[in-house]
Coordinates of C-alpha atoms and ligand atoms in Angstrom, one line a residue:
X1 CA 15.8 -20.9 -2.7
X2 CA 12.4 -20.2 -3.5
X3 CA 11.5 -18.3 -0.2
X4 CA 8.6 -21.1 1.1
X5 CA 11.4 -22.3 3.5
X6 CA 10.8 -19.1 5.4
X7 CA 7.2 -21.1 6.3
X8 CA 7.6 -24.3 8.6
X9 CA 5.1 -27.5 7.9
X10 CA 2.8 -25.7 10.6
X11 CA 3.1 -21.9 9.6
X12 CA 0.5 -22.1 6.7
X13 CA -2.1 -21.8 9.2
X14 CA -4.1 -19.3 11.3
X15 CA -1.5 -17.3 13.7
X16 CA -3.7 -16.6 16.8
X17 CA -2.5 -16.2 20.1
X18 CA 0.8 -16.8 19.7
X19 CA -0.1 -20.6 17.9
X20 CA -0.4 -21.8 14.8
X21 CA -3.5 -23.6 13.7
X22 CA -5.7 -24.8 11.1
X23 CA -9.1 -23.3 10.4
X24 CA -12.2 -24.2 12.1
X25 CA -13.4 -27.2 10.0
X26 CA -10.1 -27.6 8.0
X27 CA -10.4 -25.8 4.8
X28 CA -7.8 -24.3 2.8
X29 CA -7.1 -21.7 0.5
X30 CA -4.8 -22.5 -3.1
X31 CA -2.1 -20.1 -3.7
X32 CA -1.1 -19.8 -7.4
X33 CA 1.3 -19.0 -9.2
X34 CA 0.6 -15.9 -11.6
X35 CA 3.3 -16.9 -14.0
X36 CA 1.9 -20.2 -14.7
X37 CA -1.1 -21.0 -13.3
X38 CA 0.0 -23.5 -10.8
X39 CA -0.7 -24.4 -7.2
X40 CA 2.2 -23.3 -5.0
X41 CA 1.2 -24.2 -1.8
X42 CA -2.3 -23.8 0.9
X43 CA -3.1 -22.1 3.8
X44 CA -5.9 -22.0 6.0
X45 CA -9.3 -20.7 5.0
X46 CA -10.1 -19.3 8.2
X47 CA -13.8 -18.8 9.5
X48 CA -15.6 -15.8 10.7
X49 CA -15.1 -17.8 14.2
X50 CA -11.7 -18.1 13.8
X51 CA -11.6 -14.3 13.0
X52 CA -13.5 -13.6 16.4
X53 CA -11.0 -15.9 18.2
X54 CA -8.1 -13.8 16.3
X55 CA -10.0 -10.4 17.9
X56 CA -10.5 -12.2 21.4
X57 CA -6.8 -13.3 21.7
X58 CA -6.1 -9.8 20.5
X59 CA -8.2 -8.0 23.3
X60 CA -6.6 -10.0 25.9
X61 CA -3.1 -8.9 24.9
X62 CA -4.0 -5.4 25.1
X63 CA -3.8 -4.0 28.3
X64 CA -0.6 -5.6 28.9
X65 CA 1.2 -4.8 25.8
X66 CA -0.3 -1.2 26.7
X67 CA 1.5 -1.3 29.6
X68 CA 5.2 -2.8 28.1
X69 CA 7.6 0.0 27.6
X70 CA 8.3 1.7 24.8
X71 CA 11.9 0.9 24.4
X72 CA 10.9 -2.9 24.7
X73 CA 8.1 -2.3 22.0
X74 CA 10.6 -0.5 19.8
X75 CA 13.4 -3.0 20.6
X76 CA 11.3 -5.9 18.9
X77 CA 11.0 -4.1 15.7
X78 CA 14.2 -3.4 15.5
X79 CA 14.8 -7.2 16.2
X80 CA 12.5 -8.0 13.3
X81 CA 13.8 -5.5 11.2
X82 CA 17.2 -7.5 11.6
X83 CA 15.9 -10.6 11.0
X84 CA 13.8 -9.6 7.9
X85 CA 17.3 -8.3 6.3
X86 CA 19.4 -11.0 7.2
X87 CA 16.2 -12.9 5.1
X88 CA 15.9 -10.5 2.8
X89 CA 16.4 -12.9 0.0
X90 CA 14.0 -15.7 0.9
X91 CA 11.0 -12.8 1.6
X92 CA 12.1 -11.8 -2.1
X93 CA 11.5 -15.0 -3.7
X94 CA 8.8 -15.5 -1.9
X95 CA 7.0 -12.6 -2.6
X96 CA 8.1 -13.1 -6.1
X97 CA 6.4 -15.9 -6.4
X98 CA 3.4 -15.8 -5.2
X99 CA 2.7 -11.6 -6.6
X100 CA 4.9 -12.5 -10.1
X101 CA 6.9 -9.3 -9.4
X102 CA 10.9 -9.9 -10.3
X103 CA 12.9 -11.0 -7.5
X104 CA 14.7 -7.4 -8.0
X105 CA 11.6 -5.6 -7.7
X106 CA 11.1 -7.9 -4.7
X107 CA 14.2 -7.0 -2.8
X108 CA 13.4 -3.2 -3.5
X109 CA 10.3 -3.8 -1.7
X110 CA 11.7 -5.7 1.3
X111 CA 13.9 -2.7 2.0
X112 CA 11.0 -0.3 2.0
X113 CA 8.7 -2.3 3.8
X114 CA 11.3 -3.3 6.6
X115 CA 12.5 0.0 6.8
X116 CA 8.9 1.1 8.5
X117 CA 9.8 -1.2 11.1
X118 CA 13.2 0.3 11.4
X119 CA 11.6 3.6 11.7
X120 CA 8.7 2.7 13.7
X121 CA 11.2 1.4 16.3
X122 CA 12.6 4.8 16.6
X123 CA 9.3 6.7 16.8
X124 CA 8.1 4.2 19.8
X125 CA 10.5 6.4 22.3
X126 CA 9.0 9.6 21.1
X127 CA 5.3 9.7 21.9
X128 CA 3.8 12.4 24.2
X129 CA 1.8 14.9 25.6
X130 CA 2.0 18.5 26.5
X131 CA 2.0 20.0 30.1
X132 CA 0.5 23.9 29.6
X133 CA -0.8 26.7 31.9
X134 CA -4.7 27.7 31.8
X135 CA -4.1 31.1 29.5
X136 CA -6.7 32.2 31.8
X137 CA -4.8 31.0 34.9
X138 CA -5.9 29.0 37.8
X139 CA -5.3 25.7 35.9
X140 CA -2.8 23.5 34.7
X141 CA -3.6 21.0 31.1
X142 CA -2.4 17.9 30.6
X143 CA -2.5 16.0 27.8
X144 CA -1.1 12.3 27.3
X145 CA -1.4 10.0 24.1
X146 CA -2.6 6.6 24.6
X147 CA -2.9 3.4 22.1
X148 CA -6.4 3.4 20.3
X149 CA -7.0 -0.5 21.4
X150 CA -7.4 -3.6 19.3
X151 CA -7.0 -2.6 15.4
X152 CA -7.9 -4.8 12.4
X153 CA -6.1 -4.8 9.3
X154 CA -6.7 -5.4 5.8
X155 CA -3.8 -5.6 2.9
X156 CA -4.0 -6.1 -0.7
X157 CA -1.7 -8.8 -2.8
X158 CA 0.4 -5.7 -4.6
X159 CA 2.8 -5.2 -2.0
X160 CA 2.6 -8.4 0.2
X161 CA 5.2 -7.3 2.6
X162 CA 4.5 -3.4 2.7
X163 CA 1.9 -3.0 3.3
X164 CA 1.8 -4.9 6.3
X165 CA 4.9 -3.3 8.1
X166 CA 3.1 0.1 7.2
X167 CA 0.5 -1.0 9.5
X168 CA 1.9 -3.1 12.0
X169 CA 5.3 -1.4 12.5
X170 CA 3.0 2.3 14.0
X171 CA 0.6 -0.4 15.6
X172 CA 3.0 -2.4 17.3
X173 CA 4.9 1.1 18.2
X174 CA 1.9 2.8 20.1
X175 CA 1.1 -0.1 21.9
X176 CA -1.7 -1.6 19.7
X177 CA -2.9 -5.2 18.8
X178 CA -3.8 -6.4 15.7
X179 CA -5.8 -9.0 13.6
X180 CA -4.1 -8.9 10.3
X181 CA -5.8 -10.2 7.2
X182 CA -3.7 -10.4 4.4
X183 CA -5.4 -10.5 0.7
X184 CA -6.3 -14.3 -0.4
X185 CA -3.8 -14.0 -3.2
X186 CA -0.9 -13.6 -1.4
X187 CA -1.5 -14.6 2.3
X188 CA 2.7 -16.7 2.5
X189 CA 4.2 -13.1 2.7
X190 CA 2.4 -11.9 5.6
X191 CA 2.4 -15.8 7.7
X192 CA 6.6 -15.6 7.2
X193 CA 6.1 -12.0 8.7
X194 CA 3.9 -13.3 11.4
X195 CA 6.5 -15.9 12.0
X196 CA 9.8 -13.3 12.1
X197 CA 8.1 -11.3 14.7
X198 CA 7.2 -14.2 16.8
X199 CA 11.1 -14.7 16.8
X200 CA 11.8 -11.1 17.4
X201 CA 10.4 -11.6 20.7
X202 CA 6.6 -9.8 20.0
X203 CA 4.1 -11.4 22.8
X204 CA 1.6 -13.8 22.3
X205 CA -1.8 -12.3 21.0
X206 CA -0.4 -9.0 19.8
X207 CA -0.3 -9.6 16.5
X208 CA -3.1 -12.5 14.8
X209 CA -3.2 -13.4 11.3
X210 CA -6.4 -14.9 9.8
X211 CA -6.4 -16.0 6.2
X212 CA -10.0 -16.4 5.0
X213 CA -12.1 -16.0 1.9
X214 CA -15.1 -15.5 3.9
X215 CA -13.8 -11.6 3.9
X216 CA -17.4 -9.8 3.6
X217 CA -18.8 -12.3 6.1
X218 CA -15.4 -12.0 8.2
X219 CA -14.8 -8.2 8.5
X220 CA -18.8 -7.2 8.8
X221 CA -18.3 -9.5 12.1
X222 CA -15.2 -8.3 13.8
X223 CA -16.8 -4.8 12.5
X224 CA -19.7 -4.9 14.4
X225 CA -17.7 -6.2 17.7
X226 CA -17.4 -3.3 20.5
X227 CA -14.0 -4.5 21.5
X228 CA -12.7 -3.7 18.1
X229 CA -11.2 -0.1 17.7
X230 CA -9.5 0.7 14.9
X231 CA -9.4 -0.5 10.9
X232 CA -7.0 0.6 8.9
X233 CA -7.4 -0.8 5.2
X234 CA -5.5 -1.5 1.7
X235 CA -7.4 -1.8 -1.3
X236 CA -9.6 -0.7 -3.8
X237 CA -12.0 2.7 -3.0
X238 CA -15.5 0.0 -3.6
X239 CA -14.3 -2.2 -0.5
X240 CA -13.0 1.0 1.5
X241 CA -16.7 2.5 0.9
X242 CA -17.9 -0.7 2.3
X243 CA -15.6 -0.6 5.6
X244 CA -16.0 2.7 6.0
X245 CA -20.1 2.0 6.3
X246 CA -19.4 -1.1 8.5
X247 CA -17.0 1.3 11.0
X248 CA -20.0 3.6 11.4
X249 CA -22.2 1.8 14.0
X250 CA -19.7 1.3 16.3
X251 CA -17.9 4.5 15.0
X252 CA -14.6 3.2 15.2
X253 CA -11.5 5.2 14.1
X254 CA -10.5 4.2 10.2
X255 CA -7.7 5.1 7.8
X256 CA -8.3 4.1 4.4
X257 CA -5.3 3.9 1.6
X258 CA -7.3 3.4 -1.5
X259 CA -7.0 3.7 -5.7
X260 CA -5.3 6.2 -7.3
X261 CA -5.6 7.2 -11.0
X262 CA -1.9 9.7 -10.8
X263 CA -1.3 12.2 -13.6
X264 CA 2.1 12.2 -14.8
X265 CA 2.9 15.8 -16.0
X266 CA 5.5 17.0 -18.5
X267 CA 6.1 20.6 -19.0
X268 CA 7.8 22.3 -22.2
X269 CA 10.9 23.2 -20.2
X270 CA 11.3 19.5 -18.8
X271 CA 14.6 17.5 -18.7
X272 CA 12.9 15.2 -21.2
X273 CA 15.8 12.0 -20.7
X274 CA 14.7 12.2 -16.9
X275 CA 10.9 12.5 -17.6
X276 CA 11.4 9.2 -19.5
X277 CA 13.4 7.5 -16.8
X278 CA 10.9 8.8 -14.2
X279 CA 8.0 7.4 -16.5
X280 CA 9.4 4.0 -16.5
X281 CA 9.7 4.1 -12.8
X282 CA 6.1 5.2 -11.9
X283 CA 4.8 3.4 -14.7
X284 CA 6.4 0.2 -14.4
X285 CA 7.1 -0.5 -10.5
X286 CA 5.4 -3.5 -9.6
X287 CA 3.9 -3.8 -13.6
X288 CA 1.8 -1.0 -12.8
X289 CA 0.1 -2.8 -10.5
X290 CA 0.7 0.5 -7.4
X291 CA -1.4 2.6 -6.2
X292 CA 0.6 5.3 -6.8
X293 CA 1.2 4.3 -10.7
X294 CA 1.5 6.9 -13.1
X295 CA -2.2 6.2 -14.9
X296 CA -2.3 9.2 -17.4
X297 CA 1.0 11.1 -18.8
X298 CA 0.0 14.8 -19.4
X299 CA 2.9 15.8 -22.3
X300 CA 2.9 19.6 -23.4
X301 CA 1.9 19.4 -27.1
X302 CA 5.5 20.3 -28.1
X303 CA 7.3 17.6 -26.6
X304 CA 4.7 15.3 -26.7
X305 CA 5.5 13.1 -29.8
X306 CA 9.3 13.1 -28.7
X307 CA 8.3 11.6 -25.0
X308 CA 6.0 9.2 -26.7
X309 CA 8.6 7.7 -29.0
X310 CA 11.4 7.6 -26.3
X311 CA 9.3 5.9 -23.4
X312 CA 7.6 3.8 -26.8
X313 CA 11.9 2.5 -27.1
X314 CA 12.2 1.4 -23.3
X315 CA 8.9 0.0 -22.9
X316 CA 9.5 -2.3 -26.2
X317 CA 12.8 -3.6 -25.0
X318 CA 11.3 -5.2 -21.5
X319 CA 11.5 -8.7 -21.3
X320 CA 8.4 -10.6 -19.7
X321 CA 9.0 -13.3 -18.2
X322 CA 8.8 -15.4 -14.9
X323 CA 10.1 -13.0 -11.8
X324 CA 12.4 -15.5 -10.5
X325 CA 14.3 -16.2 -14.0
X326 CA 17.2 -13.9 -15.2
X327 CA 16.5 -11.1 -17.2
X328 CA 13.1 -10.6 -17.0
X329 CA 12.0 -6.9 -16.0
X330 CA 8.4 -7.4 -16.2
X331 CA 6.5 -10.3 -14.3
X332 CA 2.8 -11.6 -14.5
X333 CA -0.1 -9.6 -13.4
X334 CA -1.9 -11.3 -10.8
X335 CA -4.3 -13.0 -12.4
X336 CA -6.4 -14.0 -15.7
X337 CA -9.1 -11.0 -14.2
X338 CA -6.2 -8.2 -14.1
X339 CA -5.1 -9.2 -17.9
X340 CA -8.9 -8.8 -19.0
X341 CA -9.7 -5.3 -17.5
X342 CA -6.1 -4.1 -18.9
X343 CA -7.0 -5.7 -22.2
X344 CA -10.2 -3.8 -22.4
X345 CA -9.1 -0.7 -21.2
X346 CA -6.5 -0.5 -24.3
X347 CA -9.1 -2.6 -26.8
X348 CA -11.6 0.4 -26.0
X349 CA -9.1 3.2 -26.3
X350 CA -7.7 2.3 -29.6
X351 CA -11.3 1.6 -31.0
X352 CA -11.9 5.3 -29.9
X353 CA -9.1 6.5 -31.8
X354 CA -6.3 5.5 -29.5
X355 CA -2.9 4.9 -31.7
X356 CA -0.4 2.1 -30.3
X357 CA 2.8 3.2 -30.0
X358 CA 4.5 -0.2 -28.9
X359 CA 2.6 -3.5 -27.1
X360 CA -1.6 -4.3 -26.8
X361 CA -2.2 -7.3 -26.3
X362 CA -1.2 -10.4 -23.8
X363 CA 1.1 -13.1 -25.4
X364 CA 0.1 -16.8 -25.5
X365 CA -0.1 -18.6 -22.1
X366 CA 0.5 -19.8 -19.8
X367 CA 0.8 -17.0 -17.1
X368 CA -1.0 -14.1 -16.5
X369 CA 1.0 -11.8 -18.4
X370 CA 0.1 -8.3 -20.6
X371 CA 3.1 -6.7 -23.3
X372 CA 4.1 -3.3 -21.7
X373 CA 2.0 -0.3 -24.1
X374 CA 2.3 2.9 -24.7
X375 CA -1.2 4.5 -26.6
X376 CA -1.1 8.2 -28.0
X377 CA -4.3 10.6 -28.9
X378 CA -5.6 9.1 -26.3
X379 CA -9.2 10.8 -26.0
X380 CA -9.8 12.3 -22.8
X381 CA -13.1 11.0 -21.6
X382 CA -11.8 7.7 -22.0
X383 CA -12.0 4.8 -19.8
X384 CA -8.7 3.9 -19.5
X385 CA -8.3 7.9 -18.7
X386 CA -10.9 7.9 -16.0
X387 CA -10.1 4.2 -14.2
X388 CA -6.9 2.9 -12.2
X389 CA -5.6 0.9 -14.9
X390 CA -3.1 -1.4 -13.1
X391 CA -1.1 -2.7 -15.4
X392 CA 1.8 -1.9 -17.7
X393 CA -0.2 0.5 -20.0
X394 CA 0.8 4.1 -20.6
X395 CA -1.5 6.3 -22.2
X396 CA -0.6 10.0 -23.5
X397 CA -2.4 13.1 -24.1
X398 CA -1.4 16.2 -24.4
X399 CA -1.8 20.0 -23.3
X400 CA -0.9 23.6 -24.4
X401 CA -1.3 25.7 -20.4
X402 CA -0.3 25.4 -16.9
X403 CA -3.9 25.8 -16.5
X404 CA -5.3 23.1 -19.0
X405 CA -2.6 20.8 -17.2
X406 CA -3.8 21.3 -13.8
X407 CA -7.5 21.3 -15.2
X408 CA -7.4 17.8 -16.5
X409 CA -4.9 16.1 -13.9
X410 CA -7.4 17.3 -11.5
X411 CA -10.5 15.7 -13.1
X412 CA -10.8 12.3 -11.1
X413 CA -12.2 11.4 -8.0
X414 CA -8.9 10.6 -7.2
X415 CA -6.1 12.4 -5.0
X416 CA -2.9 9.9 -4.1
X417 CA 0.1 10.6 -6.0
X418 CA 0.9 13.0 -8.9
X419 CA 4.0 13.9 -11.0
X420 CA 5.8 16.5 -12.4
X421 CA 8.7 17.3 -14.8
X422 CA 9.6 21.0 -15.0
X423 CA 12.5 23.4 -14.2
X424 CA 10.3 25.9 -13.5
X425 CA 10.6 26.6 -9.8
X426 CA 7.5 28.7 -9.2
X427 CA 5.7 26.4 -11.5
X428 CA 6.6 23.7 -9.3
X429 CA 5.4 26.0 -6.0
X430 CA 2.1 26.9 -8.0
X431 CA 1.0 23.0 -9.2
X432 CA 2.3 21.5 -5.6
X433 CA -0.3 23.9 -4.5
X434 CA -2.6 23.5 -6.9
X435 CA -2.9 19.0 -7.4
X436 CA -5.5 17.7 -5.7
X437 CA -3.6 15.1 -4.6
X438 CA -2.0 13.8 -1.3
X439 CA 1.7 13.3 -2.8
X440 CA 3.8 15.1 -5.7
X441 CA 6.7 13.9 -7.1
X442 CA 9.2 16.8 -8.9
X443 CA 11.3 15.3 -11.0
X444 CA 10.8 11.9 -9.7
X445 CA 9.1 9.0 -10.4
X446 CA 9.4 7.5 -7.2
X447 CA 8.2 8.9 -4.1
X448 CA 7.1 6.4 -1.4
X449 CA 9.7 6.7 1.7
X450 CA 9.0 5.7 5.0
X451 CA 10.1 8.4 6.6
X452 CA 6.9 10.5 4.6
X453 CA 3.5 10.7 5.4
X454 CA 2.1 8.3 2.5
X455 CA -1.8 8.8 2.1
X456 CA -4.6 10.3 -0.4
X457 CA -7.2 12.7 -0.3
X458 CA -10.7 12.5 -2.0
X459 CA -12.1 8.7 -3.4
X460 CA -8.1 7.8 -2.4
X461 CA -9.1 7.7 1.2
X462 CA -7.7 9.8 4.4
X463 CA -5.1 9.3 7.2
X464 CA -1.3 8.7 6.6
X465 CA 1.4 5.7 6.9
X466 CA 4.9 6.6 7.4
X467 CA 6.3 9.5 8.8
X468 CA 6.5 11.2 12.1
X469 CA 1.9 11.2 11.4
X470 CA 2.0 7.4 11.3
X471 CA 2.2 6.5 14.5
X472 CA -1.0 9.3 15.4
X473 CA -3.3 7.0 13.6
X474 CA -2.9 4.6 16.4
X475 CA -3.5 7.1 18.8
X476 CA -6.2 8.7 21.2
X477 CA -5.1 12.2 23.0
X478 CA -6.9 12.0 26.7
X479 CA -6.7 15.7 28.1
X480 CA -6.4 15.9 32.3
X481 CA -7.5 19.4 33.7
X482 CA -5.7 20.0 36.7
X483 CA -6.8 23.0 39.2
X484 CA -4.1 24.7 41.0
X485 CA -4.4 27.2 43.9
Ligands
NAP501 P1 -9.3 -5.2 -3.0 O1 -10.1 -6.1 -3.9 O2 -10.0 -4.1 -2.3 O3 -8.7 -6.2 -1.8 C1 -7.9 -5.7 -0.8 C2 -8.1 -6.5 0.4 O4 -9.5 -6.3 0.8 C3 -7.9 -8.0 0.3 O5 -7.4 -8.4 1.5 C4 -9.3 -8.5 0.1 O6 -9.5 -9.8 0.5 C5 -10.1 -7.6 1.0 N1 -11.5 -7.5 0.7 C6 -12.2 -7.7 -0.4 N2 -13.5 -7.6 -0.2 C7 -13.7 -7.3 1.1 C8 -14.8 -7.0 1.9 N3 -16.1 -7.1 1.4 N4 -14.6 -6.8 3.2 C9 -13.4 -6.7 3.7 N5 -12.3 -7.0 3.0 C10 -12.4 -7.2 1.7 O7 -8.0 -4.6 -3.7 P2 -6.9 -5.3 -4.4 O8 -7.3 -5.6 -5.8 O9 -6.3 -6.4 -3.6 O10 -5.8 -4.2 -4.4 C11 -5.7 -3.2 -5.4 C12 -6.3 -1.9 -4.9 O11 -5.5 -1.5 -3.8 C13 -6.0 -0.8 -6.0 O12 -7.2 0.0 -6.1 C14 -4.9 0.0 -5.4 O13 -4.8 1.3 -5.8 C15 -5.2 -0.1 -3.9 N6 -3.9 0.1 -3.2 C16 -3.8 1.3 -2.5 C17 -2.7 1.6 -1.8 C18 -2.6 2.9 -1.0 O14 -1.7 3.0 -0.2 N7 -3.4 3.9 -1.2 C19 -1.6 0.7 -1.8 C20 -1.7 -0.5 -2.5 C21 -2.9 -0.7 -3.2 P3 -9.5 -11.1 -0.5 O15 -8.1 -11.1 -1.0 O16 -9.8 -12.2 0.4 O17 -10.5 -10.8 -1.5

């Protein structure tokens, strides 16, 4: 099994309107493989027409997938939340392969993602409105929710799978349709997704894919298109910027999940053994490449040296390696670019007076892959302190106050995730209050759940997926005043 059979000879293509074809004109798109270098199979490069056919075979859907019930609507994603565990392995290796995370890593990640269509399912029954009395009398208000309209979506290559069902699941739930386009690097993820929902009984036009790498041209078109509602986007804070100026002429609604740069903090009184296995786990999901990785570890001075040398031990025994081979923990980054920015990040650190504890450096080829690192005296105005660095490195500084802590894991223009080891339960209260930052972890190094509103604040963007707020991103409130006499 390597997960392609999940993809018949015609489900490499566009998905529009309930059919699969190739792109205007016939181009494709090479998929590699991160671990080697290879081709592993094409899809369609489709055209900005092709992205306007996407958005017309979405607007026609609309009005009657408004109208379907919401039972129905919910009954479908639960369908395709069966399907997508009974296939839980194939989407594994498949992601796998074409991101380079392990297969395990892989399987964690088809249980989160699917598990927004599980929810999703059950939040499709439970939209509505309130029915009040004028507080001045004389009047009854009404107020109903309604789907936004047609949305477009944009995904990165980190979580293939994910960060689709974050978006579709609430989408399909409130009675949306969609043009999805998935990120170039890993577009098989998303067409066997496309595929499974198809199966699950979603209609025709309700949910498009368009692979392209025409994006700029592609999304500045459906952008500037009346009919289009809603973007909700993926990826990096420079291309949210951009979508976020593209939304504003026809000021449609956006939600933008964008970088992160998360301060890792550990306090004096910390259950160091569980700081250390929280470190791995928000250092070292997905290599590093999340949004929500741990980017800078904040260590009081006093057990600074300790942390260092124990997460220094774990990072040194991984085993790189290809994520579909046994007993690798640590796949390829996704491509030759990621190595070179994580190369410089820690080249420039240790020439300003970085030490390496363990790692630096990216062993022979072939495959995109960089030795897990962990870098003390880290200076604080550096680089690799100030940029998402998205990929297995682990710098550490250190601090003496509560205050100084919050100070520095404040000082970025981002606000996703933050973390914090302490026993301390007002200290706890105070820095939950205090982080500028969407989500904290206590005690935890993993805190993306479905069932929570995911989402930043500051350059990390606005709106939330997950959670009972997910769905309210897909939809408009009308209010009805009613006289009564
Ligand atoms: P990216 O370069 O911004 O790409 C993300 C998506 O945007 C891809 O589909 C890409 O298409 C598309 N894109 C690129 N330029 C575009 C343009 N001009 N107009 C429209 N779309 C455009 O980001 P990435 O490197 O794939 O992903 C990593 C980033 O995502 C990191 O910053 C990470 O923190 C962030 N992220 C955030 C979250 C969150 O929930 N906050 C979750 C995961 C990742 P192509 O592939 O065709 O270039």
């Amino acid at each position: 099994m390597n997960g392609l059979e999940l993809l018949g000879p015609d489900q490499r293509g566009l998905f529009i309107g309930g059919s699969w074809r190739e792109a205007d004109g016939g181009a494709t798109i090479d998929v590699i493989d991160p671990a080697d270098g290879s081709v592993l199979a094409q899809v369609a490069d489709g055209t900005v027409e092709d992205g306007v056919a996407a958005l017309d075979a979405a607007v026609a859907a609309q009005a009657d997938w408004a109208r379907t019930a919401p039972r129905e609507r919910g009954e479908i994603l639960r369908r395709a939340f069966e399907l997508i565990n009974e296939r839980a392995d194939a989407f594994a290796h498949l992601m796998s392969l074409e991101m380079g995370k392990t297969v395990a890593e892989a399987k964690g990640e088809v249980t989160y993602g699917n598990e927004f269509f599980r929810w999703f399912s059950e939040e499709a029954v439970r939209v509505h409105g309130r029915w009040m009395q004028n507080p001045m009398g004389g009047s009854r208000l009404l107020t109903m929710k309604k789907p936004v309209g047609p949305c477009l979506f944009i995904t990165p290559w980190n979580f293939p799978l994910a960060m689709g069902t974050r978006k579709i699941g609430p989408a399909v739930a409130a009675g949306c349709t969609m043009v999805v386009k998935p990120a170039s690097q890993t577009p098989l993820t998303m067409l066997a997704l496309a595929a499974t929902l198809a199966e699950a009984g979603l209609p025709d036009g309700v949910l498009n894919v368009v692979t392209t790498s025409h994006t700029g041209e592609f999304s500045e078109r459906l952008q500037s298109d009346d009919r289009l509602r809603k973007v909700s986007f993926t990826g990096s804070t420079g291309v949210g910027r951009l979508l976020v100026k593209q939304s504003a002429d026809r000021l449609q609604r956006v939600s933008m999940e964008l970088g992160g740069n998360a301060p890792f903090l550990v306090f004096e009184d910390a259950d160091l053994d569980a700081a250390v296995d929280g470190a791995m786990t928000a250092k070292m999901r997905n290599m590093g490449e999340a949004c929500t990785a741990a980017n800078r570890f904040l260590v009081h001075s006093s057990v600074a040296a300790e942390f260092a040398e124990q997460l220094g031990k774990r990072m040194g025994a991984l085993t790189l390696g290809r994520g579909q081979d046994d007993g690798v923990d640590v796949g390829p980054l996704i491509d030759e670019k990621a190595v070179t920015t994580v190369s410089g990040l820690v080249d420039e650190a240790v020439e300003e007076g970085a030490t390496l504890v363990v790692g630096g450096g990216a062993p022979d080829g072939p495959g995109y892959f960089y030795h897990p690192t962990v870098l003390t005296d880290v200076p604080q105005d550096s680089r690799i302190n100030t940029e998402e660095i998205f990929g297995p490195v682990a710098p550490v500084t250190t601090f003496e106050t509560e205050e100084e802590a919050v100070r520095k894991a404040n000082d970025t223009e981002y606000g996703l995730s933050s973390y914090v080891y302490t026993r301390d339960l007002d200290r706890t209260i105070r820095l939950a209050e205090s982080l500028e930052f969407g989500m904290v972890g206590v005690n935890t190094g993993l805190i993306s759940n479905p069932a929570a509103p995911f989402g930043g604040v500051k350059a990390s963007g606005f709106g939330r997926e997950g959670g009972f707020e997910g769905i309210e991103e897909y939809l408009e409130t009308t209010y009805v005043a009613i006289p009564v006499s």
